GROMACS .gro file of C-alpha atoms in nm:
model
  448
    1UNK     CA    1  -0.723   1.132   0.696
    2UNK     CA    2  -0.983   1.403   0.755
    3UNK     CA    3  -0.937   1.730   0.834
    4UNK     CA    4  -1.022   1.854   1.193
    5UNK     CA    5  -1.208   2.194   1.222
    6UNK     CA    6  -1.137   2.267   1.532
    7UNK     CA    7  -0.844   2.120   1.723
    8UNK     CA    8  -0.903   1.926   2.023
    9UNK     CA    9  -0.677   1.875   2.321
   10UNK     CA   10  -0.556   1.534   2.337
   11UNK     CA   11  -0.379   1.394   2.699
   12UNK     CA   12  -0.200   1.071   2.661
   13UNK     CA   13  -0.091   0.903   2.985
   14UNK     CA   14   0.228   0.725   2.884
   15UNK     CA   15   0.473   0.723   2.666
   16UNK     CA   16   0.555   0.390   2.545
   17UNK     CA   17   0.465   0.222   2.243
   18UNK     CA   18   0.145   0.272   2.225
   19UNK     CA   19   0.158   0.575   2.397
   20UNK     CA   20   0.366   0.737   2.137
   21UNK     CA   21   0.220   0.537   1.808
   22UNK     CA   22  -0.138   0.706   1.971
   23UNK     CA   23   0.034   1.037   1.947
   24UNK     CA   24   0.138   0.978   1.581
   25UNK     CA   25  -0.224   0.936   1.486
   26UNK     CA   26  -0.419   1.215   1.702
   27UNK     CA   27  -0.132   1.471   1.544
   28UNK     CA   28  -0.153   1.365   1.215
   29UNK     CA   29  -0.531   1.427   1.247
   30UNK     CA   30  -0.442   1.751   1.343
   31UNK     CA   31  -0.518   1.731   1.723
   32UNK     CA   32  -0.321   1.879   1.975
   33UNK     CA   33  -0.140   1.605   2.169
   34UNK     CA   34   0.097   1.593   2.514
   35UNK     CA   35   0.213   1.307   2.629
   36UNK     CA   36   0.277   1.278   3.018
   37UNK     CA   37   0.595   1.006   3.093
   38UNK     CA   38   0.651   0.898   3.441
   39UNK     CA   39   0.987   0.777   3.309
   40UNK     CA   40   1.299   0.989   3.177
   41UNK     CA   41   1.340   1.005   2.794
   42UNK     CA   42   1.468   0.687   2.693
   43UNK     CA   43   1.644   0.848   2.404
   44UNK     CA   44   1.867   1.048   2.644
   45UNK     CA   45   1.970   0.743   2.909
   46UNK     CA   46   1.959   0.386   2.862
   47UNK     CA   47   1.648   0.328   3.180
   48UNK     CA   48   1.557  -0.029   3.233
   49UNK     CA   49   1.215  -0.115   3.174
   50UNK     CA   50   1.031  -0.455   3.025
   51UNK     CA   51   1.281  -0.658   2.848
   52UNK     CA   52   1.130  -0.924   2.616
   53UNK     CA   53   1.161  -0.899   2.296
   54UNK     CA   54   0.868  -0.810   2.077
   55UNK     CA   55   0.786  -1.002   1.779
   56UNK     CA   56   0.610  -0.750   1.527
   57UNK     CA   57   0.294  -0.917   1.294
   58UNK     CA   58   0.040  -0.812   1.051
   59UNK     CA   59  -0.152  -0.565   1.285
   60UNK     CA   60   0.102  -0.425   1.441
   61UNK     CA   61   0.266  -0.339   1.089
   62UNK     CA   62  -0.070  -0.221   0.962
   63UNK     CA   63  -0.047   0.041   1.233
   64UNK     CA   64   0.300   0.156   1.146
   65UNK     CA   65   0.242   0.144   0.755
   66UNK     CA   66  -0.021   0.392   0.838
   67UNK     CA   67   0.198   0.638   0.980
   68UNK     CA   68   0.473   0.542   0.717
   69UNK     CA   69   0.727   0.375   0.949
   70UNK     CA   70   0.690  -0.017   0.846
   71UNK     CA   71   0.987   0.037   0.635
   72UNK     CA   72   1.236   0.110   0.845
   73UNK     CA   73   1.119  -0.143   1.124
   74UNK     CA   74   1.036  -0.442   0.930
   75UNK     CA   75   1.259  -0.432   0.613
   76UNK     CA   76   1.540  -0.203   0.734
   77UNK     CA   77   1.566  -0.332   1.139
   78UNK     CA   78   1.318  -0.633   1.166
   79UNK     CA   79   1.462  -0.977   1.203
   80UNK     CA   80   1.277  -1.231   0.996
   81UNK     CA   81   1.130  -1.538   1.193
   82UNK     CA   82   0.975  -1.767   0.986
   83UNK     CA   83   0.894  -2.045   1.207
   84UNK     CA   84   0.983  -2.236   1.560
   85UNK     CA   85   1.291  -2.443   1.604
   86UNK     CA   86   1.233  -2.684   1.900
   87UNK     CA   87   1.491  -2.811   2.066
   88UNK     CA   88   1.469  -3.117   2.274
   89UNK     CA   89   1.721  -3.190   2.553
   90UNK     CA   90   1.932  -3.427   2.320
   91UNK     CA   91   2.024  -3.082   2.041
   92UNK     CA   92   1.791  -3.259   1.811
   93UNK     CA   93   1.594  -2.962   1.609
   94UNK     CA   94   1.290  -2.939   1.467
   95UNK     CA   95   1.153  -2.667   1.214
   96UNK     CA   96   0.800  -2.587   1.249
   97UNK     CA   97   0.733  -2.295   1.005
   98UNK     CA   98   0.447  -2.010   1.063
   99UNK     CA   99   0.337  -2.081   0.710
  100UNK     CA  100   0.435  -2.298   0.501
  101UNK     CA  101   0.179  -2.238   0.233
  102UNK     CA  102   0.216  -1.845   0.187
  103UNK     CA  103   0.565  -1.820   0.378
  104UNK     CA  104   0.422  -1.520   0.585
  105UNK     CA  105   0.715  -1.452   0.892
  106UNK     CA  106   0.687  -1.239   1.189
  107UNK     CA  107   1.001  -0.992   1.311
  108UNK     CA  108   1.175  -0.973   1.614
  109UNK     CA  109   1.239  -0.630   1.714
  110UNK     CA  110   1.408  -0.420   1.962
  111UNK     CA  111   1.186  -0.295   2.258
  112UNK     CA  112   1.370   0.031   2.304
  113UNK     CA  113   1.503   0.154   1.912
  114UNK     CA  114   1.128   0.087   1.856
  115UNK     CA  115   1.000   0.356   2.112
  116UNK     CA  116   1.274   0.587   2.035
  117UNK     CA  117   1.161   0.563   1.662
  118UNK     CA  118   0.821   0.639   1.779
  119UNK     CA  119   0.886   0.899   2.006
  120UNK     CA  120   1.101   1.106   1.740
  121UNK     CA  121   0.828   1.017   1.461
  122UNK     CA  122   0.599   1.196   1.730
  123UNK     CA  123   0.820   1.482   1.803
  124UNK     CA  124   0.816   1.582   1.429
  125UNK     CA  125   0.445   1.700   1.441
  126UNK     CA  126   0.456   2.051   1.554
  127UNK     CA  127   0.139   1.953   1.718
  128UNK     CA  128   0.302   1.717   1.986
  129UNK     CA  129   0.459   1.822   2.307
  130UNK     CA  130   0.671   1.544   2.500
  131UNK     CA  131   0.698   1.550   2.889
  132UNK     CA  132   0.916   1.321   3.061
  133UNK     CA  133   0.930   1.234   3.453
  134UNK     CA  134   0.562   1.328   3.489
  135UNK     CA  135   0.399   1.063   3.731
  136UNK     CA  136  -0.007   1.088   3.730
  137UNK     CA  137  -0.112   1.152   4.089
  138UNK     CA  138  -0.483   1.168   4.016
  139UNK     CA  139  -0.773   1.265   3.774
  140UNK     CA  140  -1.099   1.364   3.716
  141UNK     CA  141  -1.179   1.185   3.386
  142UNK     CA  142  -1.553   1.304   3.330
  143UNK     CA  143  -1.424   1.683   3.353
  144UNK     CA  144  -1.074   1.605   3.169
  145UNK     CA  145  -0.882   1.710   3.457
  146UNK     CA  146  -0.544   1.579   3.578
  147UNK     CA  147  -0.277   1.657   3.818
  148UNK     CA  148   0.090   1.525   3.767
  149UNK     CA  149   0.393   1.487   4.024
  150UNK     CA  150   0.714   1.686   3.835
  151UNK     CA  151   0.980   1.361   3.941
  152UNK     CA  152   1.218   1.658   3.869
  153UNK     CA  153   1.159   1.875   4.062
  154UNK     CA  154   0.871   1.758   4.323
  155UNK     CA  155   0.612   2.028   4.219
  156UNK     CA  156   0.265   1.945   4.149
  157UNK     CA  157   0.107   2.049   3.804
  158UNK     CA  158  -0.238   2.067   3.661
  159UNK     CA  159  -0.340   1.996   3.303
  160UNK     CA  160  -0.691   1.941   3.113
  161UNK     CA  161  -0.768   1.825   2.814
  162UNK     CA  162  -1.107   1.684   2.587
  163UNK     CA  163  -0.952   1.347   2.577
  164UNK     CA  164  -0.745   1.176   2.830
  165UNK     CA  165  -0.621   0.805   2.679
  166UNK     CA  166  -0.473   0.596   2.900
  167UNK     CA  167  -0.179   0.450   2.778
  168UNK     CA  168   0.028   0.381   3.060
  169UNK     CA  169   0.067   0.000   3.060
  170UNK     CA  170  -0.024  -0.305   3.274
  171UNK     CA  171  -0.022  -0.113   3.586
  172UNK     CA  172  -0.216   0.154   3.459
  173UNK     CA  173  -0.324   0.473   3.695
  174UNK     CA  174  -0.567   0.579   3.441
  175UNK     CA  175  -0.760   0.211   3.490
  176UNK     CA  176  -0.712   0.219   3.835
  177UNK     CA  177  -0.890   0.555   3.839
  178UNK     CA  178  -1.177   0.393   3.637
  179UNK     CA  179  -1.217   0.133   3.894
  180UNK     CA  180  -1.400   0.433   4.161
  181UNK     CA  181  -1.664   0.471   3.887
  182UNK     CA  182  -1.956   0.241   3.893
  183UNK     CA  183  -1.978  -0.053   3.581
  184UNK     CA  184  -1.676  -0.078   3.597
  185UNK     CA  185  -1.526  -0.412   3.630
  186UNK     CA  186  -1.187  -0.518   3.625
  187UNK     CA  187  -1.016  -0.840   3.740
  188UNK     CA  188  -0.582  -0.899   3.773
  189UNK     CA  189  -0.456  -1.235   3.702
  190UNK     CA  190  -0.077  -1.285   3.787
  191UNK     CA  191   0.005  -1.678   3.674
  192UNK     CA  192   0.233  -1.866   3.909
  193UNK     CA  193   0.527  -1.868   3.637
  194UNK     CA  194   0.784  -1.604   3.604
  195UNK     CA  195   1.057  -1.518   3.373
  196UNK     CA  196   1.419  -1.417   3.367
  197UNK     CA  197   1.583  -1.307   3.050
  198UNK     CA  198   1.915  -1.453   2.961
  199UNK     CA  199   2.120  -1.324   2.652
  200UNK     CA  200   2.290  -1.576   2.412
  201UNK     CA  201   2.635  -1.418   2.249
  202UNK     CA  202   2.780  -1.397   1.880
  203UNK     CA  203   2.972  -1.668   1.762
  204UNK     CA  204   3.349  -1.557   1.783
  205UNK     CA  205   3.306  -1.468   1.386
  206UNK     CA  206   3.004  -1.265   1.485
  207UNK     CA  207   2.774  -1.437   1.336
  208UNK     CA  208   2.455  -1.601   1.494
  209UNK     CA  209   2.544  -1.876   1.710
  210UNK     CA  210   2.204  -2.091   1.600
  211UNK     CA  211   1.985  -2.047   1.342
  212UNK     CA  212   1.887  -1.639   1.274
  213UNK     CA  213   1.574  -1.679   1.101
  214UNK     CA  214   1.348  -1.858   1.404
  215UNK     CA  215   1.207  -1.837   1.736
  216UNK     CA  216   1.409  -2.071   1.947
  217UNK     CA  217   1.159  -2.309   2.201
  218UNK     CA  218   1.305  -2.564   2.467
  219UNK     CA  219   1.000  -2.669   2.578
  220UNK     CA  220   1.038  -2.924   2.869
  221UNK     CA  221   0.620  -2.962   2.981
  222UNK     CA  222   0.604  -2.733   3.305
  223UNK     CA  223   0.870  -2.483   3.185
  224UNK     CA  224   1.099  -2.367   2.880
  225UNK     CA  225   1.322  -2.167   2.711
  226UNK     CA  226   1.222  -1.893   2.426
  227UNK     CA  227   1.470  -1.707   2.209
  228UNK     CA  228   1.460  -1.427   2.000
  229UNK     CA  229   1.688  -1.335   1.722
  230UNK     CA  230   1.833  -0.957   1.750
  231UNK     CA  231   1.959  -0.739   1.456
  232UNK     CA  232   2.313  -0.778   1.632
  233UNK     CA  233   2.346  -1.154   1.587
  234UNK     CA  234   2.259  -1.217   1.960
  235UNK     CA  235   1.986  -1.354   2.071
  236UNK     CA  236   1.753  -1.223   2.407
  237UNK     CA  237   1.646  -1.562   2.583
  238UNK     CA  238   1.379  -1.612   2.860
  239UNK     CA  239   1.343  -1.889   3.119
  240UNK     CA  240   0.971  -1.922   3.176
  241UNK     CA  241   0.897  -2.125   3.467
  242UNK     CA  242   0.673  -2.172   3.757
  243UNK     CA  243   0.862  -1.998   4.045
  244UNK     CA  244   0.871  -2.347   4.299
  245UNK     CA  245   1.118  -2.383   4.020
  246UNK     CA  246   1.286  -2.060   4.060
  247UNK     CA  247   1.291  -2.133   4.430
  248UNK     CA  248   1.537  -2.458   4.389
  249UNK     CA  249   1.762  -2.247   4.152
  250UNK     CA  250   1.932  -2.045   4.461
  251UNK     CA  251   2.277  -2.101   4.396
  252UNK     CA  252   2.535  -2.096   4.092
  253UNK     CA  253   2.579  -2.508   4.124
  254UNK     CA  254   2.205  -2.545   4.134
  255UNK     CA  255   2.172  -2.334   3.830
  256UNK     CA  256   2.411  -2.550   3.648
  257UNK     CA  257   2.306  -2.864   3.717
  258UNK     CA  258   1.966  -2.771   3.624
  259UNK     CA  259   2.113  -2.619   3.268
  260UNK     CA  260   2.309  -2.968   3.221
  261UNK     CA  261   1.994  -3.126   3.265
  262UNK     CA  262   1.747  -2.949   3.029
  263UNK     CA  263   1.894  -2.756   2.851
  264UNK     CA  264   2.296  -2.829   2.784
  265UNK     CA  265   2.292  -2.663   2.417
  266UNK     CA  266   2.196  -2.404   2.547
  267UNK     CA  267   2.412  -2.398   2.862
  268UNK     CA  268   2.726  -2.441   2.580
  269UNK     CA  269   2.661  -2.146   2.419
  270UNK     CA  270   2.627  -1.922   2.662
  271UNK     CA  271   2.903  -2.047   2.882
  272UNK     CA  272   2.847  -2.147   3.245
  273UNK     CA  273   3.032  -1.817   3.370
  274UNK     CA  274   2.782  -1.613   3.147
  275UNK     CA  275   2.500  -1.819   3.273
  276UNK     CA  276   2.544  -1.755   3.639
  277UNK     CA  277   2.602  -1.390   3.576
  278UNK     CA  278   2.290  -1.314   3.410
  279UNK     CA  279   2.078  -1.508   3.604
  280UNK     CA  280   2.157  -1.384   3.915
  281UNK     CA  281   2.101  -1.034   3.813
  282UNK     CA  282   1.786  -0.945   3.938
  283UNK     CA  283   1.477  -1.149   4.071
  284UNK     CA  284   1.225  -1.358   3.812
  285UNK     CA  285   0.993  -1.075   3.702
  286UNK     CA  286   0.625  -1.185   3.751
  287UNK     CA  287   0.356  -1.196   3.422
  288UNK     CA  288  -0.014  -1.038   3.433
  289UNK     CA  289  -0.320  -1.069   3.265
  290UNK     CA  290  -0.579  -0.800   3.296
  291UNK     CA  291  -0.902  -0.794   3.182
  292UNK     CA  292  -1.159  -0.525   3.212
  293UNK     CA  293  -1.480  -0.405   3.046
  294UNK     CA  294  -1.554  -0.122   2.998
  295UNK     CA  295  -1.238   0.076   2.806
  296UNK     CA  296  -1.406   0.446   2.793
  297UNK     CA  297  -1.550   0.692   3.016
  298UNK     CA  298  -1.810   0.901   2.826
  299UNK     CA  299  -1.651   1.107   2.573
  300UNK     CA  300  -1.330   1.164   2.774
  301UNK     CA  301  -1.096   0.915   2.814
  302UNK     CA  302  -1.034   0.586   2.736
  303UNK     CA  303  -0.779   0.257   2.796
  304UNK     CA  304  -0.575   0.146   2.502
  305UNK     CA  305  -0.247  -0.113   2.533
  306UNK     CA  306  -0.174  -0.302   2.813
  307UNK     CA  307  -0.361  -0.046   3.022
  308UNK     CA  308  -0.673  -0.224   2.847
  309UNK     CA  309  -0.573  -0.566   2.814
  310UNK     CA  310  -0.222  -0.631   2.964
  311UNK     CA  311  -0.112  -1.022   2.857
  312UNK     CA  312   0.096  -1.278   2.908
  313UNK     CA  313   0.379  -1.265   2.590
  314UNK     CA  314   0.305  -1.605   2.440
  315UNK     CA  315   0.104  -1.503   2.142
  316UNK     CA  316   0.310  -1.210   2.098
  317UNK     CA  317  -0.003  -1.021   2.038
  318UNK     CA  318   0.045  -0.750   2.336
  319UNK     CA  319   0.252  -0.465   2.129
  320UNK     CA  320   0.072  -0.586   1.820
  321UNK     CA  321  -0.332  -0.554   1.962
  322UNK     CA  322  -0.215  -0.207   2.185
  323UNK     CA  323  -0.138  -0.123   1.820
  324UNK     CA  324  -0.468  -0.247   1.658
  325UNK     CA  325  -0.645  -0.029   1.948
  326UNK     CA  326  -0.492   0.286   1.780
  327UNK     CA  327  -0.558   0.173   1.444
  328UNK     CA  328  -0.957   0.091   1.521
  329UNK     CA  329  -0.952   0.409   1.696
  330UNK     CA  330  -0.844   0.603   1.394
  331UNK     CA  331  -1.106   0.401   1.199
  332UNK     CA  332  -1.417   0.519   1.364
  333UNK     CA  333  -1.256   0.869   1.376
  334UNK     CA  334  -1.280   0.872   1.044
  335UNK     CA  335  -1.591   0.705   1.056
  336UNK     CA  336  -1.779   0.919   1.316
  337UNK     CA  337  -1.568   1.269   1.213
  338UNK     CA  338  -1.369   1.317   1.532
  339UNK     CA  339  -1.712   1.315   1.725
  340UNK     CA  340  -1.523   1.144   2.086
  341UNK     CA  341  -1.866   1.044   2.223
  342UNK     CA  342  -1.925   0.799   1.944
  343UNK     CA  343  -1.572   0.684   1.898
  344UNK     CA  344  -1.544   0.581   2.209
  345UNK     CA  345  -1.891   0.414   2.266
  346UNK     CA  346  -1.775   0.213   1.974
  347UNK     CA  347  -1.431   0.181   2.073
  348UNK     CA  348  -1.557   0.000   2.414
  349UNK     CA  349  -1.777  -0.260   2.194
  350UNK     CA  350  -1.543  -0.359   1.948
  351UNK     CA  351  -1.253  -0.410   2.126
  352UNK     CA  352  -1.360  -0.488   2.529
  353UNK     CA  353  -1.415  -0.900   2.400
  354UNK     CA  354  -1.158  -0.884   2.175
  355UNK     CA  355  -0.869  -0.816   2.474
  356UNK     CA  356  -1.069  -1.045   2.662
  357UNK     CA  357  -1.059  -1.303   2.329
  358UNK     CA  358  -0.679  -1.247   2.288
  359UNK     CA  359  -0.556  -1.254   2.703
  360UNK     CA  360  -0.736  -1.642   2.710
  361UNK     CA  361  -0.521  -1.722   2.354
  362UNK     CA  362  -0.202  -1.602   2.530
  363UNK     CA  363  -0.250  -1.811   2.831
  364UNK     CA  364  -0.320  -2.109   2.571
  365UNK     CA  365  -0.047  -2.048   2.384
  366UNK     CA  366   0.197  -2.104   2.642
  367UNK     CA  367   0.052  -2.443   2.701
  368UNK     CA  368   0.104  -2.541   2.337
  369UNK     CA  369   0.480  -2.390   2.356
  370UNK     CA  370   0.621  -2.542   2.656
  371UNK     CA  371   0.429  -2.904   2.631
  372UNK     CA  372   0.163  -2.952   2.354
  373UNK     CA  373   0.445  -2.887   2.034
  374UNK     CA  374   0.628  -3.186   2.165
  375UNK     CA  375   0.311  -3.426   2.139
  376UNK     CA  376   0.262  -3.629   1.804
  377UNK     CA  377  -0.133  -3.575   1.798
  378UNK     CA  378  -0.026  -3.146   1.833
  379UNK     CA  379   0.202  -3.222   1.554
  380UNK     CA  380  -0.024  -3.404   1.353
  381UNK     CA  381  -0.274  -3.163   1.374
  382UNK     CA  382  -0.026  -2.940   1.217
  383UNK     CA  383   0.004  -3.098   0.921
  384UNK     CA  384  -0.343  -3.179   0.874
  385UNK     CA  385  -0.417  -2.777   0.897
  386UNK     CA  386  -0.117  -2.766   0.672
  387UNK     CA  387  -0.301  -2.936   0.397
  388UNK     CA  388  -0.643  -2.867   0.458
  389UNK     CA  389  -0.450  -2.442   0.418
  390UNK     CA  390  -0.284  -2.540   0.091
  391UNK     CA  391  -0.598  -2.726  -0.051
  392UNK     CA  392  -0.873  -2.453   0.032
  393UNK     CA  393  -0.677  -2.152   0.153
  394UNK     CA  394  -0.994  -1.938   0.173
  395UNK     CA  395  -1.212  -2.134   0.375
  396UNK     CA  396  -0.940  -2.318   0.640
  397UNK     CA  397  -0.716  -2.056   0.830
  398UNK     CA  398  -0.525  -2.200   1.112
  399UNK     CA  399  -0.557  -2.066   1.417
  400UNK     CA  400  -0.194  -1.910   1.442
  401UNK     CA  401  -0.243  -1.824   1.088
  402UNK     CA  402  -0.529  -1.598   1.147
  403UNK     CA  403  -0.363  -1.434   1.466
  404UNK     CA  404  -0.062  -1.351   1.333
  405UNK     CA  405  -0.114  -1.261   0.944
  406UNK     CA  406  -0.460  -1.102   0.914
  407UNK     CA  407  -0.689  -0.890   1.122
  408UNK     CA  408  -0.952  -1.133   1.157
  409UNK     CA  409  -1.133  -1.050   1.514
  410UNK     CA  410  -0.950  -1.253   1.778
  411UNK     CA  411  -1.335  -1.362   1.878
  412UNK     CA  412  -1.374  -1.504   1.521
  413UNK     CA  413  -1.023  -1.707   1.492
  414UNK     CA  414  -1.161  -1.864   1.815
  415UNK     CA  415  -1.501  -1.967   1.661
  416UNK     CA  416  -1.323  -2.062   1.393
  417UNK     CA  417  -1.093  -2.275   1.565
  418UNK     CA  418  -1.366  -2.413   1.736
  419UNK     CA  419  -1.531  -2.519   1.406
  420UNK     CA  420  -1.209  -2.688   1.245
  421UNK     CA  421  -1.183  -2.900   1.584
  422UNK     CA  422  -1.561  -2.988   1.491
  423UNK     CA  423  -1.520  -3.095   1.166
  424UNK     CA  424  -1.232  -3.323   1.246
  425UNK     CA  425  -1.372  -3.506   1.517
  426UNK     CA  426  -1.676  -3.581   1.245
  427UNK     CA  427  -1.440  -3.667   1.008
  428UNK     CA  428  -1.251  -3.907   1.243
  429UNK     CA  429  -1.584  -4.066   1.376
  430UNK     CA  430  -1.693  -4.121   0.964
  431UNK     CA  431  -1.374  -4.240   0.860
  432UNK     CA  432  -1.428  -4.497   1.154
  433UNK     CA  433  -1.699  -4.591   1.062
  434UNK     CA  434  -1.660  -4.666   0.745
  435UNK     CA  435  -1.331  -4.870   0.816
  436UNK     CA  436  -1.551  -5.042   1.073
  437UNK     CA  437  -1.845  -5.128   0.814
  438UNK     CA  438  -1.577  -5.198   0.547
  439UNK     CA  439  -1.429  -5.472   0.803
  440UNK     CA  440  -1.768  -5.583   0.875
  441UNK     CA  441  -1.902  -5.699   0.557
  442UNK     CA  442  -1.706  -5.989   0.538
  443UNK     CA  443  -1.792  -6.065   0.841
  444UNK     CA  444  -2.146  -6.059   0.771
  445UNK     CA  445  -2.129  -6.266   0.500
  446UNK     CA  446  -1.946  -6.526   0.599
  447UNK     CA  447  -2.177  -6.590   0.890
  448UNK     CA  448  -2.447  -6.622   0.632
   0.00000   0.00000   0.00000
């Protein structure tokens, strides 16, 4: 990485995941950084924040590898998942693999070890200062100006700074802020489907009680089950559904009758006790999409993360493209030498369609995961891509392929997409038509 000259003063607004991994970069460039955290330090009490599971992929790991931490998340604390297991209501499974060609997997990870692990790799630069239980009351981002609320103590505190990025997720100040300034537009999509996480337990030997190396699907057409493997042989499950469903599940007996129905694998191995427990907890947490255009605001500040381009979790792209932001970001600061008007100019037109690209491929995705992988044409598709991959590798990438294990553009893997679909319809109207002509000649000939 290139050497600054003169340090700048770097404000990021969050510190999360992408909050911290932006930290990582701006130090190791050799800019001063704080980080403002409306939350306590994680690291010091267990607070309760966003609780699915991330599954970690090719950009996401390109972003860590660059600040040398892939290791110990991936080889050392990842969980390999190298495919979907689908589950249908009668405990038949069924193995769909990521890739079967190049056997490419993607991890499931811990939420909170992997911000802690960020956060300390960010402490280490003597350029980074952390501050917890700073809330961001308001800000002038043209002048670099902010003012915090001390949670602590209920005092009021000033800070500048060249850059401000706005990493402070779905419900972003820093983007609300952006929405006084003119240009700026910004829309908020909750879906009418919510989630509530249920945890399935160890096996009494302590070993997984289904298979450890996939995501888990019960996909039952208007809702499912998802589960993710965890480095302790548990696995975190969610119950996506649309919340008229949540509405009839009021009551333990309703809850169980509804398990027995859909899902009684499931409702085995967690126990009916367990079940009940869990569910009841808290309400069904809601899902966003955001989508707004565009991400900077002259040379200082911009939205990166879910403060960008918050998503629903069915591509498991929302850690992995808030980590691609810092990783293009660091790109064209090496490319334009630091100089924060450019960067960001670019920043905005490289990466405003892509969140826009990737939000509309989440939203799909949970189509094809609760319905479409249980339809024979969705399957056979599948293996057509699976052969058309293995015959010319280069030249046909399936869509999940290119998502997940490279960092094709998320607009491209759509065109692309697009372009496979075309070429199969024409090669399903030809091979009609030749089956048709080949059943016509005789035809012909005997009417001569």
């Amino acid at each position: 990485m290139a050497e600054v000259g003169e340090k700048s003063r770097i404000a990021i607004v969050g510190g999360g995941l992408v909050g911290a991994l932006a930290a990582c970069f701006f130090a190791k460039r050799g800019h001063r950084v704080v980080i403002y955290e409306y939350r306590s330090d994680i690291r010091m009490e267990k607070s309760r924040g966003q609780s699915i599971n991330l599954a970690l992929s090719f950009r996401g790991r390109e972003a860590l590898k660059a600040i040398g931490l892939e290791d110990i998340l991936v080889n050392r604390h990842g969980t390999c998942m190298r495919g979907r297991m689908l589950h249908d209501k009668d405990g038949n499974l069924k193995e769909v693999l990521y890739d079967s060609v190049r056997r490419n997997c993607i991890y499931s990870v811990n939420r909170r070890y992997l911000n802690v692990v960020l956060l300390d790799a960010a402490e280490k630069y003597p350029e980074v200062q952390l501050n917890f239980n700073r809330k961001l009351v308001d800000a002038d981002l043209e002048n670099g100006k902010m003012k915090f609320l001390n949670t602590n103590t209920g005092t009021t505190e000033d800070a500048e700074a060249d850059l401000i990025i706005g990493a402070d997720g779905a419900h972003s100040k820093v983007r609300k802020i952006m929405t006084r300034r003119p240009l700026f537009n910004c829309a908020q999509t909750y879906i009418e489907h919510g989630y509530v996480e249920i945890s399935v337990p160890r096996k009494e030997d302590n070993e997984f009680a289904m298979s450890g190396n996939n995501l888990h699907i019960w996909p039952r057409g208007e809702f499912m089950m998802t589960s993710l493997p965890n480095e302790d042989r548990t696995f975190t499950g969610n119950l996506f559904a649309p919340f008229r469903v949540f509405e009839k599940l009021k009551t333990p007996e309703a809850l169980v009758r509804f398990y027995t129905e859909h899902f009684p694998d499931l409702l085995q191995l967690i126990g009916k006790e367990k079940l009940v427990k869990q569910f009841f907890e808290k309400e069904p947490q809601t899902l966003i999409s955001i989508k707004c255009k565009p991400y900077h605001v002259g040379k200082t500040a911009v939205l990166v993360g879910d403060a960008a381009h918050a998503m629903v979790p069915f591509y498991a792209q929302g850690m992995n493209t808030g980590f691609e932001d810092i990783l293009v970001l660091d790109e064209l600061m090496e490319l334009y030498d630091s100089d924060f008007a450019k960067v960001l100019s670019k920043f905005s037109e490289l990466r405003c369609d892509e969140g826009h690209a990737i939000c509309d491929l989440a939203m799909y995705n949970y189509l094809e995961m609760r319905d479409l992988v249980t339809r024979k044409s969705f399957l056979f598709r599948k293996f057509l891509d699976k052969i058309l991959y293995t015959l010319i590798p280069n030249s046909w990438i399936p869509l999940y392929f290119a998502v997940q294990f490279t960092r094709l553009s998320f607009r491209e893997c759509i065109a692309h997409k697009e372009w496979q679909d075309k070429v199969l319809r024409m090669s399903v109207l030809c091979l009609g038509f030749l089956i048709f002509a080949v059943l016509a000649v005789p035809l012909l000939r005997n009417a001569i």
